[in-house]
mmCIF file of C-alpha atoms and ligand atoms in Angstrom:
data_model
loop_
_atom_site.group_PDB
_atom_site.id
_atom_site.type_symbol
_atom_site.label_atom_id
_atom_site.label_comp_id
_atom_site.label_asym_id
_atom_site.label_seq_id
_atom_site.Cartn_x
_atom_site.Cartn_y
_atom_site.Cartn_z
ATOM 1 C CA MET A 30 212.231 21.470 42.391
ATOM 2 C CA ALA A 31 213.019 23.252 45.675
ATOM 3 C CA VAL A 32 211.522 22.292 49.006
ATOM 4 C CA PHE A 33 211.447 24.682 51.980
ATOM 5 C CA PHE A 34 210.629 23.841 55.534
ATOM 6 C CA ARG A 35 209.240 26.518 57.809
ATOM 7 C CA ALA A 36 208.201 26.350 61.427
ATOM 8 C CA SER A 37 205.157 28.293 62.576
ATOM 9 C CA ASP A 38 203.035 28.607 65.747
ATOM 10 C CA SER A 39 200.593 25.976 64.697
ATOM 11 C CA GLY A 40 203.169 23.497 63.699
ATOM 12 C CA ILE A 41 205.310 22.836 60.742
ATOM 13 C CA ASN A 42 204.249 23.816 57.259
ATOM 14 C CA PHE A 43 205.775 22.551 54.116
ATOM 15 C CA GLU A 44 206.118 25.007 51.343
ATOM 16 C CA VAL A 45 206.746 23.552 47.992
ATOM 17 C CA ALA A 46 207.828 25.759 45.167
ATOM 18 C CA GLU A 47 207.923 24.532 41.664
ATOM 19 C CA TYR A 48 210.903 25.470 39.605
ATOM 20 C CA GLN A 49 209.716 27.183 36.484
ATOM 21 C CA GLU A 50 211.583 26.962 33.275
ATOM 22 C CA PHE A 51 211.818 30.080 31.168
ATOM 23 C CA PRO A 52 209.982 29.711 27.921
ATOM 24 C CA ARG A 53 212.338 28.473 25.339
ATOM 25 C CA PRO A 54 212.953 31.052 22.592
ATOM 26 C CA GLU A 55 211.614 30.069 19.200
ATOM 27 C CA PRO A 56 214.309 29.089 16.761
ATOM 28 C CA GLU A 57 214.920 31.785 14.172
ATOM 29 C CA ASP A 58 214.042 29.563 11.292
ATOM 30 C CA ALA A 59 210.728 28.392 12.796
ATOM 31 C CA PRO A 60 207.792 28.672 10.407
ATOM 32 C CA THR A 61 206.254 32.139 10.870
ATOM 33 C CA GLU A 62 202.810 31.037 9.630
ATOM 34 C CA THR A 63 201.913 29.337 12.916
ATOM 35 C CA PRO A 64 200.277 32.328 14.706
ATOM 36 C CA LYS A 65 198.352 33.448 11.622
ATOM 37 C CA PRO A 66 195.345 31.086 11.812
ATOM 38 C CA LYS A 67 194.748 32.345 15.373
ATOM 39 C CA LEU A 68 194.700 35.969 14.151
ATOM 40 C CA LYS A 69 192.380 35.010 11.320
ATOM 41 C CA HIS A 70 190.099 33.383 13.847
ATOM 42 C CA ILE A 71 190.000 36.537 15.973
ATOM 43 C CA SER A 72 189.238 38.773 13.013
ATOM 44 C CA VAL A 73 186.351 36.492 11.976
ATOM 45 C CA VAL A 74 184.950 36.692 15.516
ATOM 46 C CA LEU A 75 185.376 40.490 15.566
ATOM 47 C CA LEU A 76 183.746 40.816 12.169
ATOM 48 C CA SER A 77 180.801 38.677 13.264
ATOM 49 C CA PHE A 78 180.434 40.745 16.420
ATOM 50 C CA GLY A 79 180.477 43.930 14.369
ATOM 51 C CA LEU A 80 177.818 42.538 12.036
ATOM 52 C CA LEU A 81 175.695 41.529 15.028
ATOM 53 C CA CYS A 82 175.974 45.055 16.400
ATOM 54 C CA VAL A 83 174.855 46.526 13.082
ATOM 55 C CA LEU A 84 171.939 44.064 12.909
ATOM 56 C CA GLN A 85 170.968 44.916 16.473
ATOM 57 C CA GLY A 86 171.005 48.599 15.594
ATOM 58 C CA ILE A 87 168.783 48.034 12.554
ATOM 59 C CA LEU A 88 166.405 45.923 14.642
ATOM 60 C CA ASN A 89 166.242 48.595 17.351
ATOM 61 C CA ILE A 90 165.443 51.309 14.848
ATOM 62 C CA SER A 91 162.755 49.267 13.094
ATOM 63 C CA LEU A 92 161.181 48.269 16.429
ATOM 64 C CA ARG A 93 161.182 51.891 17.501
ATOM 65 C CA LEU A 94 159.523 52.914 14.269
ATOM 66 C CA ALA A 95 156.961 50.120 14.579
ATOM 67 C CA LEU A 96 156.111 50.941 18.181
ATOM 68 C CA THR A 97 155.804 54.691 17.886
ATOM 69 C CA GLU A 98 153.031 56.629 16.318
ATOM 70 C CA PRO A 99 152.690 60.334 15.814
ATOM 71 C CA THR A 100 150.366 62.156 18.203
ATOM 72 C CA ASP A 101 148.240 65.208 17.560
ATOM 73 C CA LYS A 102 151.098 67.414 18.694
ATOM 74 C CA GLY A 103 153.311 65.926 16.067
ATOM 75 C CA GLU A 104 155.488 64.303 18.708
ATOM 76 C CA THR A 105 156.226 60.627 18.862
ATOM 77 C CA GLU A 106 155.476 58.544 21.912
ATOM 78 C CA ILE A 107 156.116 54.920 22.644
ATOM 79 C CA SER A 108 152.732 53.299 22.639
ATOM 80 C CA VAL A 109 152.625 49.777 23.884
ATOM 81 C CA CYS A 110 149.778 48.403 25.977
ATOM 82 C CA PRO A 111 150.567 46.061 28.871
ATOM 83 C CA GLU A 112 150.188 42.363 28.184
ATOM 84 C CA GLY A 113 146.549 41.322 28.266
ATOM 85 C CA TRP A 114 145.307 44.831 27.414
ATOM 86 C CA ILE A 115 143.935 45.834 24.053
ATOM 87 C CA MET A 116 144.664 49.046 22.233
ATOM 88 C CA PHE A 117 142.223 51.417 20.591
ATOM 89 C CA GLY A 118 143.031 54.991 19.656
ATOM 90 C CA SER A 119 145.393 56.309 22.290
ATOM 91 C CA SER A 120 144.120 54.066 25.096
ATOM 92 C CA CYS A 121 144.633 50.578 26.461
ATOM 93 C CA TYR A 122 141.687 48.560 27.751
ATOM 94 C CA TYR A 123 141.512 45.703 30.198
ATOM 95 C CA ILE A 124 138.370 43.584 30.124
ATOM 96 C CA SER A 125 137.989 41.500 33.264
ATOM 97 C CA SER A 126 136.991 37.890 33.242
ATOM 98 C CA GLN A 127 135.823 38.075 36.872
ATOM 99 C CA ARG A 128 132.657 39.751 38.127
ATOM 100 C CA ARG A 129 132.578 42.318 40.904
ATOM 101 C CA SER A 130 130.513 45.213 42.233
ATOM 102 C CA TRP A 131 131.057 48.593 40.584
ATOM 103 C CA ASP A 132 133.191 49.850 43.484
ATOM 104 C CA ASN A 133 135.344 46.731 43.638
ATOM 105 C CA SER A 134 135.740 46.841 39.884
ATOM 106 C CA ARG A 135 136.938 50.416 40.101
ATOM 107 C CA ARG A 136 139.340 49.441 42.876
ATOM 108 C CA ASP A 137 140.780 46.730 40.642
ATOM 109 C CA CYS A 138 141.344 49.224 37.830
ATOM 110 C CA MET A 139 143.123 51.595 40.193
ATOM 111 C CA GLN A 140 145.408 48.799 41.328
ATOM 112 C CA ARG A 141 146.275 48.406 37.659
ATOM 113 C CA GLU A 142 147.138 52.129 37.521
ATOM 114 C CA ALA A 143 144.007 52.782 35.484
ATOM 115 C CA ASP A 144 140.331 53.591 36.107
ATOM 116 C CA LEU A 145 137.011 52.295 34.881
ATOM 117 C CA VAL A 146 136.624 53.184 31.221
ATOM 118 C CA ILE A 147 135.464 56.683 30.272
ATOM 119 C CA ILE A 148 133.752 56.510 26.902
ATOM 120 C CA THR A 149 134.028 59.742 24.992
ATOM 121 C CA SER A 150 133.114 58.884 21.422
ATOM 122 C CA ARG A 151 130.705 56.843 19.363
ATOM 123 C CA GLN A 152 133.702 54.970 17.930
ATOM 124 C CA GLU A 153 134.977 54.081 21.381
ATOM 125 C CA GLN A 154 131.535 52.790 22.407
ATOM 126 C CA ALA A 155 131.303 50.745 19.216
ATOM 127 C CA PHE A 156 134.776 49.324 19.771
ATOM 128 C CA LEU A 157 133.985 48.254 23.334
ATOM 129 C CA THR A 158 130.642 46.739 22.409
ATOM 130 C CA GLY A 159 130.747 42.999 21.882
ATOM 131 C CA PHE A 160 133.473 41.893 24.261
ATOM 132 C CA THR A 161 131.080 40.967 27.073
ATOM 133 C CA ALA A 162 127.320 40.713 27.678
ATOM 134 C CA ALA A 163 127.667 43.345 30.398
ATOM 135 C CA ALA A 164 130.641 45.250 31.799
ATOM 136 C CA TRP A 165 130.898 48.120 34.250
ATOM 137 C CA VAL A 166 132.025 51.450 32.828
ATOM 138 C CA GLY A 167 133.202 54.490 34.786
ATOM 139 C CA MET A 168 129.896 56.361 34.961
ATOM 140 C CA THR A 169 127.497 56.959 37.871
ATOM 141 C CA ASP A 170 124.544 59.117 38.917
ATOM 142 C CA ARG A 171 125.069 58.588 42.638
ATOM 143 C CA GLU A 172 125.682 62.265 43.358
ATOM 144 C CA GLN A 173 122.474 63.406 41.743
ATOM 145 C CA GLU A 174 119.879 61.005 40.463
ATOM 146 C CA GLY A 175 119.563 61.289 36.705
ATOM 147 C CA THR A 176 122.771 63.317 36.254
ATOM 148 C CA TRP A 177 125.316 60.925 34.800
ATOM 149 C CA VAL A 178 128.978 61.786 35.200
ATOM 150 C CA TRP A 179 132.144 59.911 34.324
ATOM 151 C CA VAL A 180 134.694 59.089 37.006
ATOM 152 C CA ASP A 181 136.853 62.031 35.868
ATOM 153 C CA GLY A 182 133.941 64.388 36.516
ATOM 154 C CA THR A 183 132.907 65.043 32.910
ATOM 155 C CA PRO A 184 129.173 64.813 32.206
ATOM 156 C CA LEU A 185 127.753 62.233 29.818
ATOM 157 C CA ASP A 186 127.369 63.509 26.279
ATOM 158 C CA GLU A 187 123.918 62.089 25.505
ATOM 159 C CA ASP A 188 124.143 63.079 21.841
ATOM 160 C CA MET A 189 127.361 61.129 21.378
ATOM 161 C CA LEU A 190 126.741 57.918 23.302
ATOM 162 C CA GLN A 191 123.845 55.540 23.209
ATOM 163 C CA TRP A 192 121.801 54.110 26.021
ATOM 164 C CA ALA A 193 120.270 50.696 25.467
ATOM 165 C CA ASN A 194 116.565 50.746 24.632
ATOM 166 C CA GLY A 195 114.516 52.130 27.491
ATOM 167 C CA GLN A 196 117.556 53.022 29.628
ATOM 168 C CA PRO A 197 118.279 54.520 32.066
ATOM 169 C CA ASP A 198 115.217 53.179 33.865
ATOM 170 C CA GLY A 199 116.286 53.328 37.532
ATOM 171 C CA ALA A 200 114.779 49.886 37.923
ATOM 172 C CA TYR A 201 114.627 47.925 41.151
ATOM 173 C CA GLY A 202 114.536 50.959 43.402
ATOM 174 C CA GLY A 203 117.432 52.840 41.839
ATOM 175 C CA GLU A 204 120.354 51.977 39.632
ATOM 176 C CA ASP A 205 123.251 54.384 39.985
ATOM 177 C CA CYS A 206 126.098 52.734 38.101
ATOM 178 C CA ALA A 207 126.455 52.273 34.368
ATOM 179 C CA ASP A 208 127.419 49.206 32.416
ATOM 180 C CA LEU A 209 127.782 48.525 28.734
ATOM 181 C CA ARG A 210 125.493 45.826 27.367
ATOM 182 C CA THR A 211 125.843 43.610 24.352
ATOM 183 C CA MET A 212 122.738 41.448 24.593
ATOM 184 C CA LYS A 213 119.971 40.529 22.237
ATOM 185 C CA ASN A 214 117.760 43.612 21.804
ATOM 186 C CA PHE A 215 119.720 45.254 24.601
ATOM 187 C CA ILE A 216 122.788 46.998 23.271
ATOM 188 C CA GLY A 217 124.269 50.161 24.749
ATOM 189 C CA LEU A 218 124.681 51.855 28.116
ATOM 190 C CA ASN A 219 122.469 50.732 30.965
ATOM 191 C CA ASP A 220 121.986 51.851 34.539
ATOM 192 C CA PHE A 221 122.358 48.982 36.959
ATOM 193 C CA ASN A 222 122.524 48.279 40.668
ATOM 194 C CA CYS A 223 126.054 49.230 41.801
ATOM 195 C CA SER A 224 126.364 46.223 44.117
ATOM 196 C CA SER A 225 125.540 43.744 41.353
ATOM 197 C CA ARG A 226 128.458 41.741 40.125
ATOM 198 C CA ASN A 227 129.519 42.444 36.568
ATOM 199 C CA GLN A 228 132.598 42.142 34.489
ATOM 200 C CA TRP A 229 134.329 45.502 34.056
ATOM 201 C CA ILE A 230 136.491 47.491 31.657
ATOM 202 C CA CYS A 231 139.548 49.475 32.776
ATOM 203 C CA GLU A 232 141.161 52.111 30.608
ATOM 204 C CA LYS A 233 144.552 53.733 30.716
ATOM 205 C CA ALA A 234 146.026 56.305 28.380
ATOM 206 C CA LEU A 235 149.058 55.329 26.382
ATOM 207 C CA LEU A 236 152.269 56.729 27.788
HETATM 208 CA CA1 CA B 3 120.179 56.191 38.984
HETATM 209 CA CA1 CA B 4 118.727 49.854 33.853
#
């Protein structure tokens, strides 16, 4: 061990250096097997890592296959709905548990990067029927009484979709927003007062 003394501005520092011995060479006749178990260990770890990589690859491919479906164009798209949304066809639907006016419902959908549902087929109407007693959909006749249009501007296809019995009736001095009813003897689209509080359904297309 060597000890140095050095003076500095702040006072006296002691620097202590440890004498290091050179590693002693292994005797020639030392058993050569000693490093082998270590190497064996490393190869087992490497092999396991390799296997894990292969498994990961297989898992990735199968997940990709499971989560993609061919579209009309013959392309494949990843189609996963956000958590809490349900999938039907090429859309995801969010059914609220709260109740709000039609406008506030639409605002909520837009905050979710969606819009109130636009129902374009008998199958879609049937699918959405039954989740709630009444839920706002994205249809209104505010612009022109009696002319129902979806929020994307397309007119209602009366032959395709079904109003509930006796609807639209413009009751209570005018009902300009549409909801979807699943009630006893009252199943289908209904016109309703836009400021009434209803549950609502948002829809977004799959990516
Ligand atoms: Ca109306
Ligand atoms: Ca009505």
